[in-house]
Backbone as numpy.savetxt, mean C-alpha at the origin, in Angstrom:
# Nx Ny Nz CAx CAy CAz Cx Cy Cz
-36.56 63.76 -65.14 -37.60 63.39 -64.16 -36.97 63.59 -62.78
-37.90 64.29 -62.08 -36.93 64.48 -60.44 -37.20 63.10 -59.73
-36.67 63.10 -58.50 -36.31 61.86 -57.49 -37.63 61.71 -57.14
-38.54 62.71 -56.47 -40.18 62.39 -56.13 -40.78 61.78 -57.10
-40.73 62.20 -58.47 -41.57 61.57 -59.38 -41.51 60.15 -59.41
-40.10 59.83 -59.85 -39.62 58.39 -59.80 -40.10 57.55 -58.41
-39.93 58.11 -57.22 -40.50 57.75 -56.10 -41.68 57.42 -56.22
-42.31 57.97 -56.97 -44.00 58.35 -56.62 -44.38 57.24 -57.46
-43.83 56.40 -59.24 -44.10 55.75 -59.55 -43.87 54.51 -59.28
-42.76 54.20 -58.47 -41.95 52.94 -57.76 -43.04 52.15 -56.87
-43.93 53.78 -55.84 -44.61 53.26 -55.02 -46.01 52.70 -55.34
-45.98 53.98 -56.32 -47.59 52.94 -57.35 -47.85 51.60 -58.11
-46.60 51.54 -58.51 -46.30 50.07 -58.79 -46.34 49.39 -57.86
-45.74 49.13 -56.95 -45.72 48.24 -55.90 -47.49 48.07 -55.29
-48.03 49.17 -55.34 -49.26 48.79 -54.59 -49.87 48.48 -55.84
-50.04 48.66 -56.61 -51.23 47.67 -57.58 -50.56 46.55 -57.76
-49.61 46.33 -57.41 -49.10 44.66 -57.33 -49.67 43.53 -56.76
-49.37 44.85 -55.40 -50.00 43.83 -54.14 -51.15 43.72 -54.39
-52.28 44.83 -54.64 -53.70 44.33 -54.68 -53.90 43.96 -55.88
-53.21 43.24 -56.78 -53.51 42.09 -57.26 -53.13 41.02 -56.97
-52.16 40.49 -56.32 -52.04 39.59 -55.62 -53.14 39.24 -54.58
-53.89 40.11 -53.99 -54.81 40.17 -52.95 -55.87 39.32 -53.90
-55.97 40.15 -55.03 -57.23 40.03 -55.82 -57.28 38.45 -56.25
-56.22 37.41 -56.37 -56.08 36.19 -56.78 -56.08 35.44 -55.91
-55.82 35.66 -54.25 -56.54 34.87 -53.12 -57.37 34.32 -52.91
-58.07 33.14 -52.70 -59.33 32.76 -52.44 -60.00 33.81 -51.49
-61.05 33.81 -51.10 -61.78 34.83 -50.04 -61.63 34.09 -48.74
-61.61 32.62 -49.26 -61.66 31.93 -47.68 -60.49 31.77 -46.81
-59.26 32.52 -47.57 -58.31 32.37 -46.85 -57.82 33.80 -46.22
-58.85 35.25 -46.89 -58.15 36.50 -46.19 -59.14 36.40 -44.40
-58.28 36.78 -44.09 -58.33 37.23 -42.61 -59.63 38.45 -42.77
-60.46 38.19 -42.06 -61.71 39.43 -41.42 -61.82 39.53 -40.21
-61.88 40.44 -40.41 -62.19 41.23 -38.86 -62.68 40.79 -37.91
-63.46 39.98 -37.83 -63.74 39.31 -36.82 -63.14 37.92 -36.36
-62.25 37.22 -37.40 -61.33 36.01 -37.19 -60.15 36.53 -35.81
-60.61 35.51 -35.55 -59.13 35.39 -34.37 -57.67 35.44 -34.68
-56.92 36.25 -34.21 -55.39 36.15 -34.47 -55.24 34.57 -34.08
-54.30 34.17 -35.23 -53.53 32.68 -34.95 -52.67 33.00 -34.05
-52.14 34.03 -33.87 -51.12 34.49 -32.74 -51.10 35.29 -31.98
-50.44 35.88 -31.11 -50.10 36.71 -30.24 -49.03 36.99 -29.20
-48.50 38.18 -29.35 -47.06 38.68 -28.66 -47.61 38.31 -27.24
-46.81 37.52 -26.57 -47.08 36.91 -24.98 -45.55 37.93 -24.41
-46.10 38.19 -22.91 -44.24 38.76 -22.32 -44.38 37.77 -21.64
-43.16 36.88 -21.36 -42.94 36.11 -19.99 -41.85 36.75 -18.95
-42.36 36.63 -17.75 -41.35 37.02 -17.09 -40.09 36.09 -17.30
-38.94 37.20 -16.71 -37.79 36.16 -16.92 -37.76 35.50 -15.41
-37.04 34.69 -15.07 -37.58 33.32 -13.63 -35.75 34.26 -12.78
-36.77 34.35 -12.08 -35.44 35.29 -11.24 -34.85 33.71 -10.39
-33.45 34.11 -10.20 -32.96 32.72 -9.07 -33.45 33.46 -7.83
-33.91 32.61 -7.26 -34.37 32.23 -5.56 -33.28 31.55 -4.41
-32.99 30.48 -5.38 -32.36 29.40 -4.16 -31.29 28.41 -5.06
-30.26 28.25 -4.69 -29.00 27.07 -4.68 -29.36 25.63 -4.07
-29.48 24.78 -4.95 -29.02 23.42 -4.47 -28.07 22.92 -3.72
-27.01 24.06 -3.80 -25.64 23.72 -3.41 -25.37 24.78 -1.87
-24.84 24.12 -1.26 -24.21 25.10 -0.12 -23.09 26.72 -0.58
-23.67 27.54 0.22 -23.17 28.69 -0.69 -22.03 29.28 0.87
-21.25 29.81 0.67 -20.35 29.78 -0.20 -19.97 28.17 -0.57
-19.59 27.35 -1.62 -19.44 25.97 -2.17 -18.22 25.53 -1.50
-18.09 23.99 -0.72 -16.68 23.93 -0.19 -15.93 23.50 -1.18
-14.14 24.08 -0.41 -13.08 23.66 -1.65 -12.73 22.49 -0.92
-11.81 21.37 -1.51 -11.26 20.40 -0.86 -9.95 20.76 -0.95
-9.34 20.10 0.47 -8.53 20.71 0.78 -7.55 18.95 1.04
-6.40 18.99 0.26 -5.65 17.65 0.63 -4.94 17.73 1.36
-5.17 16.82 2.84 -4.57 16.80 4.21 -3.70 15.82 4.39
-2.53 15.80 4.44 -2.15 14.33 4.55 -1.85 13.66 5.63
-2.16 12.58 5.26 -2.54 11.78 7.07 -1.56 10.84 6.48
-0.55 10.43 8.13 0.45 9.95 8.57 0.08 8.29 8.31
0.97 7.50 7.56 0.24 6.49 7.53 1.02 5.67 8.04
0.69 4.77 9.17 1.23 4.27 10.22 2.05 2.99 9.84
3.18 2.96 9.96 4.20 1.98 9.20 5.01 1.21 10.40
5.48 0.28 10.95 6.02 -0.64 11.10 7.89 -0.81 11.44
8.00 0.58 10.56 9.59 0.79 10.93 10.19 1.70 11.89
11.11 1.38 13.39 11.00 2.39 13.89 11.90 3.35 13.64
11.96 4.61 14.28 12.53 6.11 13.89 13.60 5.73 14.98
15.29 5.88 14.52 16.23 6.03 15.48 16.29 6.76 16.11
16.01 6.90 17.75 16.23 7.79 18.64 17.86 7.89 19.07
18.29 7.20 18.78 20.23 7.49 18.98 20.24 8.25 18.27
21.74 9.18 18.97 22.14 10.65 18.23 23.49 10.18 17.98
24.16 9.15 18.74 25.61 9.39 18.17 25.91 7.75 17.93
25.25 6.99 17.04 25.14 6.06 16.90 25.35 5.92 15.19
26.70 4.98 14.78 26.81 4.75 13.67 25.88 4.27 12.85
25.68 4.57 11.61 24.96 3.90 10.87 25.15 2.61 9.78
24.64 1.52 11.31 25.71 0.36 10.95 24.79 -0.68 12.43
25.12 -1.84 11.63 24.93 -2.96 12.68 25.78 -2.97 13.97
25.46 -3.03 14.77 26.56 -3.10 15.92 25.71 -4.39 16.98
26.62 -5.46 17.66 26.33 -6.32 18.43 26.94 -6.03 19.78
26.33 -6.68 20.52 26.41 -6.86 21.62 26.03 -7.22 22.49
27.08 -8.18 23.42 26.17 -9.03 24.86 25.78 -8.70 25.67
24.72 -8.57 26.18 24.31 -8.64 27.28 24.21 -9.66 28.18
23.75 -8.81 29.37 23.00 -9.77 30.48 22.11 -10.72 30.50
21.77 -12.08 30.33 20.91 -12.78 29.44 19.59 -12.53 31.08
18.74 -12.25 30.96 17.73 -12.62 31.93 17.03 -13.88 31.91
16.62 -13.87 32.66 15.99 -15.43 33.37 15.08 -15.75 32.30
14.87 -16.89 31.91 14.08 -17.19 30.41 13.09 -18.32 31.63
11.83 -18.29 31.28 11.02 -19.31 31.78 11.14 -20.40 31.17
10.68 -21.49 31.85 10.81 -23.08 31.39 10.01 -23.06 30.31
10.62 -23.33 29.18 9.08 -23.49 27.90 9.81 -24.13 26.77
9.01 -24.83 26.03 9.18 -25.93 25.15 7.72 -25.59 23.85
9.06 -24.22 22.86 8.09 -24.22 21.87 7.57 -25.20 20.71
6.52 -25.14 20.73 5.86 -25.90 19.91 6.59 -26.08 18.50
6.65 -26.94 18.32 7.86 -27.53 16.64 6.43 -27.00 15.59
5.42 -27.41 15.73 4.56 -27.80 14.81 4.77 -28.62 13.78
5.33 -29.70 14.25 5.81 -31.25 13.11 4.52 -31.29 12.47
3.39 -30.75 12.92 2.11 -31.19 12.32 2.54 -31.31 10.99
3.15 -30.14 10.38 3.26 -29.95 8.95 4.60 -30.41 8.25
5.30 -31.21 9.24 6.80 -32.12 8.80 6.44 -32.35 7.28
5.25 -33.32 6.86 4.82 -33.75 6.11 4.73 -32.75 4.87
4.51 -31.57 4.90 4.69 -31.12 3.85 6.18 -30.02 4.21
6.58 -30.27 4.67 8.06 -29.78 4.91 9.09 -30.46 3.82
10.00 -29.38 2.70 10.98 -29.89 1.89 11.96 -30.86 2.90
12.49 -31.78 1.70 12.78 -33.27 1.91 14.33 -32.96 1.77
15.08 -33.08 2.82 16.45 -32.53 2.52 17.56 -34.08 2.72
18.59 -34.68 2.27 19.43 -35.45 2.54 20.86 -34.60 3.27
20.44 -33.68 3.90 22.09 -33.00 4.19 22.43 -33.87 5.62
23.36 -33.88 6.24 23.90 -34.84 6.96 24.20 -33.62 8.20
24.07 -34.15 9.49 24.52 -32.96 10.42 23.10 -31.97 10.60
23.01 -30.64 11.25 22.30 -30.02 11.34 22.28 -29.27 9.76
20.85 -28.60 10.01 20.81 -28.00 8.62 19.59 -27.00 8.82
19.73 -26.38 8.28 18.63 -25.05 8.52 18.04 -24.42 7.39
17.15 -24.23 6.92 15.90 -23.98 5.63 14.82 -22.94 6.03
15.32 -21.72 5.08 14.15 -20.72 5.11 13.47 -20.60 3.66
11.84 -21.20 3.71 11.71 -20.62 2.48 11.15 -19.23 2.65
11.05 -18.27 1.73 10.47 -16.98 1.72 9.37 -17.46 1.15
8.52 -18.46 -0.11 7.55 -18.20 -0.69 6.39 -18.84 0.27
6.81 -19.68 1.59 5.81 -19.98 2.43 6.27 -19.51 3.77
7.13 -18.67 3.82 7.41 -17.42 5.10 7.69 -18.51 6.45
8.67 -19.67 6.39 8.79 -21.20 7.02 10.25 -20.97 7.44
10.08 -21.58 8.25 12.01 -22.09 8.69 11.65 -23.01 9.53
12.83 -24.54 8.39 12.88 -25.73 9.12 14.17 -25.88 8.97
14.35 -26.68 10.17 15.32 -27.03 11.02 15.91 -28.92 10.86
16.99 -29.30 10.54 16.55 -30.64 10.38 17.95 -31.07 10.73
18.29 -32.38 10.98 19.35 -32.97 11.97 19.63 -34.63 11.09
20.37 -34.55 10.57 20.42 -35.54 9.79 19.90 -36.26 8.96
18.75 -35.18 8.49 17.95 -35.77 7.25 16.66 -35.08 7.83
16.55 -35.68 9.61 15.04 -35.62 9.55 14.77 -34.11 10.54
13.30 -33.89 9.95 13.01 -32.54 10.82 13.07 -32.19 11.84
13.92 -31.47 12.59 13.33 -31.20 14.06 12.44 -30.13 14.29
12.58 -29.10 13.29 11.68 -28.18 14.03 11.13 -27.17 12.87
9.92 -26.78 12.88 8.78 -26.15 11.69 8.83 -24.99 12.03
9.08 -23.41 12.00 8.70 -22.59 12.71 7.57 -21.71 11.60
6.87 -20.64 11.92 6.15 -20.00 11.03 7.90 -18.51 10.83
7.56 -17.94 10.37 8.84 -17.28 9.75 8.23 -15.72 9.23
9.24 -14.68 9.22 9.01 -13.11 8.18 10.64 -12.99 7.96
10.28 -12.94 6.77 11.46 -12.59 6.20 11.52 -11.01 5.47
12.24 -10.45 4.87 12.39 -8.95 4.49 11.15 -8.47 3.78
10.98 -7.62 3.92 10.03 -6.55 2.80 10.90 -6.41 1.29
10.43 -6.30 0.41 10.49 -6.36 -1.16 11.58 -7.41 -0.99
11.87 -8.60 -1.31 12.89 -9.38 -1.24 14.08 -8.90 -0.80
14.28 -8.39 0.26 15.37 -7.67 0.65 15.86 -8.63 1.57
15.62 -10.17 2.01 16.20 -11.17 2.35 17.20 -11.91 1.06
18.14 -12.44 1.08 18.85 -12.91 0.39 19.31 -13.97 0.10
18.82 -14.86 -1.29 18.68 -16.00 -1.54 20.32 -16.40 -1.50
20.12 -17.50 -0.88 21.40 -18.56 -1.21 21.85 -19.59 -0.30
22.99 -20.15 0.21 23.84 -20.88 0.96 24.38 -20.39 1.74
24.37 -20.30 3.23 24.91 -19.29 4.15 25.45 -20.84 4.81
25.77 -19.46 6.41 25.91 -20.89 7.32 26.28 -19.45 8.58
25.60 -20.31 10.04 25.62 -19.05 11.00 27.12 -18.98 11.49
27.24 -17.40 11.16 28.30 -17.09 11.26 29.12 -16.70 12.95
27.79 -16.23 13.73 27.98 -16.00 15.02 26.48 -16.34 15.85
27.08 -16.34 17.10 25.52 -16.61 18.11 25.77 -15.37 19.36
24.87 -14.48 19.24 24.85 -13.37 19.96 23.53 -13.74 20.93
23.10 -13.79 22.26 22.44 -13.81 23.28 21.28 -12.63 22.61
21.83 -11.13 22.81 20.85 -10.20 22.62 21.58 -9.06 21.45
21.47 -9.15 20.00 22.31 -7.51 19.31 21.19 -6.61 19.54
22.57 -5.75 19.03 21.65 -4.40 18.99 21.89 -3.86 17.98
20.58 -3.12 17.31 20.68 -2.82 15.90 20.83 -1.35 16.04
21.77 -0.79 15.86 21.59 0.86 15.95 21.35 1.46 14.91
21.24 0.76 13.95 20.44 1.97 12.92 19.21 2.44 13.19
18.25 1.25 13.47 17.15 1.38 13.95 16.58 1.38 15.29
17.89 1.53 16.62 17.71 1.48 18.06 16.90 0.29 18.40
17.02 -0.82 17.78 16.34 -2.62 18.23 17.65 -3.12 19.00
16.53 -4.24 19.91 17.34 -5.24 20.67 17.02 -6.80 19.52
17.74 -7.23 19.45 17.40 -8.52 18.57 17.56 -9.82 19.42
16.98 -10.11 19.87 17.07 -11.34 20.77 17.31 -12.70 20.27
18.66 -13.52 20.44 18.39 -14.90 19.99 19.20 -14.43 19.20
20.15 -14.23 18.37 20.63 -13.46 17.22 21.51 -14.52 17.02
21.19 -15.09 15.51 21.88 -16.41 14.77 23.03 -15.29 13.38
23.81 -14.71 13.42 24.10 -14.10 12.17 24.48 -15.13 10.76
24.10 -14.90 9.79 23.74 -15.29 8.49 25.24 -15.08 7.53
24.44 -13.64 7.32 25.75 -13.23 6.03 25.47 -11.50 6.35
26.90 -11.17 5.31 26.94 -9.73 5.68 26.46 -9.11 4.35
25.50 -8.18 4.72 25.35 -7.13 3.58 25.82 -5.63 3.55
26.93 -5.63 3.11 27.46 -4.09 3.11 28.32 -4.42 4.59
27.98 -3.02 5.10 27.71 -3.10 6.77 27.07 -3.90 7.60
25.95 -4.53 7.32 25.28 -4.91 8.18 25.09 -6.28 7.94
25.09 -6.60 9.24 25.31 -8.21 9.10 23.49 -9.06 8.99
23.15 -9.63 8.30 21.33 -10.11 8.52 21.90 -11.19 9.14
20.80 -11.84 10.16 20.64 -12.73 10.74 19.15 -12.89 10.88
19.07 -14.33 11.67 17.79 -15.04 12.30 17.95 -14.62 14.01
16.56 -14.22 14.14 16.43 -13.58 15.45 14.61 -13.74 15.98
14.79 -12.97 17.44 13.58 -13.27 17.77 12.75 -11.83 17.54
11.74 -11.81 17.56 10.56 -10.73 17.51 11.56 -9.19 17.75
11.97 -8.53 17.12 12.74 -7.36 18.10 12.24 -6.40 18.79
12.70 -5.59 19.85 12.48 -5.27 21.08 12.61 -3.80 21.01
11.85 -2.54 20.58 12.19 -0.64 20.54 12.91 -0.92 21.75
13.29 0.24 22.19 13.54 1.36 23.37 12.86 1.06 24.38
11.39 1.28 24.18 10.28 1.55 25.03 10.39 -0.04 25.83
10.84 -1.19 24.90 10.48 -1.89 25.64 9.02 -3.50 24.53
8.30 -2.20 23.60 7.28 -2.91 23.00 8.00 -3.91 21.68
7.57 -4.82 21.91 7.72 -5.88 20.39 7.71 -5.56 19.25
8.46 -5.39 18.25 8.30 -5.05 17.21 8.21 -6.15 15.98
6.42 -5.65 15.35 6.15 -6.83 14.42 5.07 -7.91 15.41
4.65 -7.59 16.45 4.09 -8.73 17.05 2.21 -9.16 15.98
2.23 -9.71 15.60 1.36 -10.49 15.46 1.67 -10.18 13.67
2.43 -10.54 13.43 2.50 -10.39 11.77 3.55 -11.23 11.07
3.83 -12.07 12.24 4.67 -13.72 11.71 4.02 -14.08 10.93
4.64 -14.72 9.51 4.21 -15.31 8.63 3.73 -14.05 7.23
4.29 -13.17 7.22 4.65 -11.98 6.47 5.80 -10.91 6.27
6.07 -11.13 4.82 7.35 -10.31 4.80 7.32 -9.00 5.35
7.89 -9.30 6.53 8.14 -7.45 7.62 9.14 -7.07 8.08
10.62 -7.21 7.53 11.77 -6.82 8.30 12.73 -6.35 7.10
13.84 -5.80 8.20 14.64 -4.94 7.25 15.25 -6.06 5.89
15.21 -7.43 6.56 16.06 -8.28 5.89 16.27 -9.45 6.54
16.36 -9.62 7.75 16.30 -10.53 8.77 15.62 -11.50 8.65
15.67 -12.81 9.17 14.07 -14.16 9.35 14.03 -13.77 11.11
12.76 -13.48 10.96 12.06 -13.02 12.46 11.15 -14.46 12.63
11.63 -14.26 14.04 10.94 -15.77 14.55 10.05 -15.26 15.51
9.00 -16.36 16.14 8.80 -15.92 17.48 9.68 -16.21 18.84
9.36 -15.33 19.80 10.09 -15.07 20.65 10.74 -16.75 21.46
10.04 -17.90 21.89 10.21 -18.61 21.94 10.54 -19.60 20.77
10.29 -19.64 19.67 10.52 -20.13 18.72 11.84 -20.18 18.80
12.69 -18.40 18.61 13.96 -18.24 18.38 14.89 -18.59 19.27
14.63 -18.87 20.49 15.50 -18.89 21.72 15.63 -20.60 21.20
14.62 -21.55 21.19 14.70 -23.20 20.92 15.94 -23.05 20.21
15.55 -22.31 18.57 16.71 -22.50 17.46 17.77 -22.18 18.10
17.87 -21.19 18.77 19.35 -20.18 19.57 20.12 -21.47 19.99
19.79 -22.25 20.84 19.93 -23.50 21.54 20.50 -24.36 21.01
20.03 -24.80 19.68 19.87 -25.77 19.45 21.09 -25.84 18.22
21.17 -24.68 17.33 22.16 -24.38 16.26 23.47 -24.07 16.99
24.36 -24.25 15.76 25.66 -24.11 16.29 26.02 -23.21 14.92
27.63 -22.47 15.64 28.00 -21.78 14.75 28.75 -22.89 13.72
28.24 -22.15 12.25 28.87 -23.24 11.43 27.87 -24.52 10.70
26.54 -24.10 11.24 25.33 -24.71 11.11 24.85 -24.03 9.78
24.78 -25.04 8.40 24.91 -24.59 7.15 22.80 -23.77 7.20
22.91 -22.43 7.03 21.53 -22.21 6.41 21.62 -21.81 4.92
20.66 -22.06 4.41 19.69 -22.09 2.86 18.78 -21.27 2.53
18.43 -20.30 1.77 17.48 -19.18 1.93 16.78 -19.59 0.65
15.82 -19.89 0.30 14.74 -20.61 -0.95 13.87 -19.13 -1.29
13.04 -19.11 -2.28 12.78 -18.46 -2.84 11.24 -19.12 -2.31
């Protein structure tokens, strides 16, 4: 049998198939000619872009870094050891003044029996009292070091300097009670310290840890204590 023949019967089969399948349909379900397509091929356009929500070209961010204004100053000495160094000066004329103790708060001031002068910094209420045979003489508000870099213990002032000078950091330290030595550098109790320029350094931030290591007083505050302590005058550094 050739390939057409076989062809020819494949295809005859198939169509009397189908129209018997046709033939077993209900009538009410073939489609006539006049029924409506259930469907129809629709084109949609495709939606062209118009417009960005966004600013075009889109900005990048760009990380700028801004100077963030800190508290410690920059040594302007060039041939200046790096190291505490003291020294006296010329004391200038101090006006008549009588700083305020603030005994207000004696009362909650630690209760000491030491005999003689005696001197008390705590760091956890940023305080330095002063006391003379038991009883208080004098309350000051207090800053002691940044990250505990003041140093707990039993001292006693070792020297009384009018005005040092700190050359690591080009400060005048006014009132300067020295403490104890760390390394090189000696910490002490002092008044507000003094740049180059002349401006206060630390002014209005008594009563917060802000110094290299030092108890910063106020300016009158420290001159009273200056006065009033002697070398050999046991201080206490509390936690």
């Amino acid at each position: 049998m050739t390939r057409a023949a076989k062809f020819f019967i494949i295809a005859s089969t198939f169509a009397f198939a189908l129209a018997a399948c046709a033939a077993n349909v209900p009538k009410a379900f073939l489609p006539t000619a006049t029924s409506p397509a259930p469907w129809a091929r629709v084109i949609i356009p495709k939606p062209t872009y118009t417009a960005s929500p966004f600013p075009s070209p889109l900005p990048t961010f760009t990380s700028t870094s801004t100077s963030i204004p800190t508290s410690i100053p920059t040594s302007t000495a060039t041939n200046t050891p790096p190291a505490l160094s003291m020294e006296i000066v010329a004391d200038t004329p101090i006006p008549a003044y009588s700083a305020s103790n603030n005994l207000a708060n004696a009362a909650d001031s630690p209760q000491v029996n030491a005999g003689g002068k005696y001197i008390l910094v705590s760091i956890s209420t940023q305080h330095l009292y002063a006391y003379d045979n038991g009883q208080i003489v004098y309350s000051f508000v207090a800053s002691t070091g940044m990250g505990n870099s003041t140093r707990v213990g039993k001292f006693s002032v070792l020297d009384k300097i009018p005005n040092a000078y700190g050359a690591t950091w080009n400060i005048w330290m006014p009132d300067w009670l020295g403490i104890y030595w760390s390394g090189s550098l000696e910490n002490g109790i002092h008044a507000l310290p003094i740049l180059s320029g002349g401006t206060r350094l630390w002014a209005g931030y008594l009563g917060t840890p802000i110094s290299f290591g030092c108890v910063v007083l106020g300016i009158n505050e420290a001159h009273e204590l200056y006065n009033w302590a002697e070398v050999g005058t046991p201080v206490e550094i509390q936690r």
